[in-house]
Amino acid sequence: MEKFDSQMEKRVWARVHNEPQATPMGLKGLAAAEHSEAAVCLMLARQMQGKEKTRLRTMFEQEQAHAACLKGIHRAMTGQPLAVRTPPASPQAPELALRKLYGRKLRTLSEYEGRANDREYGAVFSLLAQQEKEHCVWLLEMLGDL
């Protein structure tokens, strides 16, 4: 029996319904997204208290680790370092920043899940996807507690 590919199904149905497809990010785009998400987490951690502050600091550290991992994959593949520049996060109200960050996390999660079958780095992308899922849960909890 053939293995079911949910990502393929989504792409087929998107074409059937004439929905635009998101362009996959390269490693540089993913690393930049992770750095950007880390900056938002740090900005939010400075505004929050208690459990939320602790979780946002953890997310900040994990996002930085994700970016470093992506840079490591690039170096392993090419032998070259991956330079990524991202601007600092703009100050925003916590609710708006959390909502936007949740949307960005969904996109990053989708990118990682799409790479989970990679022969060399699939296990790494699966782990990154799992952490992104956990971050999504935390962000929704924070939104619910505001």
Coordinates of C-alpha atoms in Angstrom, one line a residue:
M1 CA 0.0 0.0 0.0
E2 CA 1.3 3.5 -0.9
K3 CA 2.2 6.0 1.9
F4 CA -0.4 8.8 2.1
D5 CA 1.2 12.3 1.5
S6 CA -1.0 14.9 3.1
Q7 CA 1.2 17.8 1.7
M8 CA 0.6 16.5 -1.8
E9 CA -3.1 16.3 -1.2
K10 CA -3.1 19.9 0.0
R11 CA -1.3 21.1 -3.1
V12 CA -3.7 19.1 -5.4
W13 CA -6.8 20.6 -3.7
A14 CA -5.3 24.1 -3.8
R15 CA -4.8 23.7 -7.6
V16 CA -8.4 22.3 -7.9
H17 CA -9.7 25.3 -6.0
N18 CA -7.3 27.7 -7.7
E19 CA -5.7 28.8 -4.4
P20 CA -2.3 30.4 -4.5
Q21 CA 0.5 28.3 -3.2
A22 CA 3.1 29.6 -0.8
T23 CA 6.6 29.5 -2.2
P24 CA 8.8 27.3 -0.1
M25 CA 11.5 29.1 1.8
G26 CA 15.2 28.2 1.3
L27 CA 17.4 27.6 4.3
K28 CA 18.4 31.2 4.4
G29 CA 14.7 32.3 4.5
L30 CA 14.0 29.8 7.2
A31 CA 17.0 30.9 9.3
A32 CA 15.9 34.6 8.8
A33 CA 12.4 33.7 9.9
E34 CA 13.7 31.9 13.0
H35 CA 15.9 34.9 13.9
S36 CA 12.9 37.2 13.4
E37 CA 10.7 35.0 15.5
A38 CA 13.3 35.0 18.2
A39 CA 13.4 38.8 18.2
V40 CA 9.7 39.0 18.7
C41 CA 9.8 36.4 21.5
L42 CA 12.5 38.5 23.3
M43 CA 10.5 41.7 22.8
L44 CA 7.4 40.0 24.2
A45 CA 9.3 38.5 27.1
R46 CA 10.3 42.0 28.2
Q47 CA 6.6 42.9 28.3
M48 CA 5.2 39.8 30.0
Q49 CA 5.4 38.4 33.6
G50 CA 5.4 35.0 35.2
K51 CA 4.9 31.8 33.2
E52 CA 4.5 33.7 29.9
K53 CA 7.8 35.5 30.4
T54 CA 9.5 32.2 31.1
R55 CA 8.0 30.5 28.1
L56 CA 8.8 33.4 25.8
R57 CA 12.5 33.3 27.0
T58 CA 12.5 29.5 26.3
M59 CA 11.0 30.1 22.8
F60 CA 13.6 32.8 22.2
E61 CA 16.4 30.4 23.0
Q62 CA 14.9 27.6 20.9
E63 CA 14.4 29.9 17.9
Q64 CA 18.0 30.9 18.1
A65 CA 19.0 27.2 18.3
H66 CA 16.7 26.5 15.3
A67 CA 18.5 29.2 13.3
A68 CA 21.9 27.8 14.3
C69 CA 20.8 24.4 13.2
L70 CA 19.6 25.6 9.8
K71 CA 23.0 27.4 9.4
G72 CA 24.6 24.1 10.3
I73 CA 22.6 22.2 7.7
H74 CA 23.7 24.8 5.1
R75 CA 27.3 24.5 6.1
A76 CA 27.2 20.7 6.1
M77 CA 25.6 20.8 2.6
T78 CA 27.8 23.5 1.0
G79 CA 30.9 23.9 3.2
Q80 CA 30.0 27.6 3.3
P81 CA 28.7 29.7 6.2
L82 CA 25.2 31.1 5.9
A83 CA 25.0 34.8 6.7
V84 CA 21.5 36.0 7.8
R85 CA 20.6 39.5 8.7
T86 CA 17.3 40.4 10.4
P87 CA 16.1 43.7 11.8
P88 CA 15.1 44.0 15.5
A89 CA 11.5 43.4 16.4
S90 CA 9.3 46.5 16.3
P91 CA 7.5 47.2 19.6
Q92 CA 3.9 46.0 19.4
A93 CA 1.0 45.4 21.8
P94 CA 1.3 41.9 23.2
E95 CA -2.0 40.7 21.7
L96 CA -1.1 41.8 18.2
A97 CA 2.4 40.5 18.4
L98 CA 1.2 37.1 19.7
R99 CA -1.3 36.8 16.9
K100 CA 1.2 37.7 14.2
L101 CA 3.8 35.4 15.7
Y102 CA 1.3 32.5 15.7
G103 CA 0.8 33.0 12.0
R104 CA 4.5 33.1 11.3
K105 CA 4.9 29.9 13.4
L106 CA 2.3 28.1 11.3
R107 CA 4.3 29.0 8.1
T108 CA 7.6 27.9 9.6
L109 CA 5.9 24.7 10.9
S110 CA 4.6 23.9 7.4
E111 CA 8.1 24.4 5.9
Y112 CA 9.6 22.0 8.4
E113 CA 6.9 19.4 7.9
G114 CA 7.5 19.7 4.2
R115 CA 11.1 18.7 4.7
A116 CA 10.5 15.9 7.2
N117 CA 11.1 13.3 4.5
D118 CA 14.5 14.6 3.5
R119 CA 17.0 11.6 3.5
E120 CA 19.8 13.4 5.4
Y121 CA 18.1 16.0 7.5
G122 CA 14.5 14.8 7.8
A123 CA 14.8 13.8 11.4
V124 CA 16.2 17.3 12.3
F125 CA 13.3 19.0 10.4
S126 CA 10.8 16.7 12.3
L127 CA 12.2 17.7 15.6
L128 CA 12.1 21.4 14.6
A129 CA 8.5 20.9 13.5
Q130 CA 7.6 19.3 16.9
Q131 CA 9.1 22.3 18.8
E132 CA 7.2 24.7 16.5
K133 CA 3.9 22.9 17.4
E134 CA 4.7 23.3 21.1
H135 CA 5.3 27.0 20.5
C136 CA 2.0 27.3 18.8
V137 CA 0.2 25.8 21.8
W138 CA 2.1 28.1 24.1
L139 CA 1.2 31.2 22.0
L140 CA -2.5 30.3 22.0
E141 CA -2.5 29.7 25.7
M142 CA -0.9 33.2 26.2
L143 CA -3.5 34.7 23.9
G144 CA -6.3 32.9 25.9
D145 CA -4.8 34.3 29.2
L146 CA -4.7 37.9 28.1

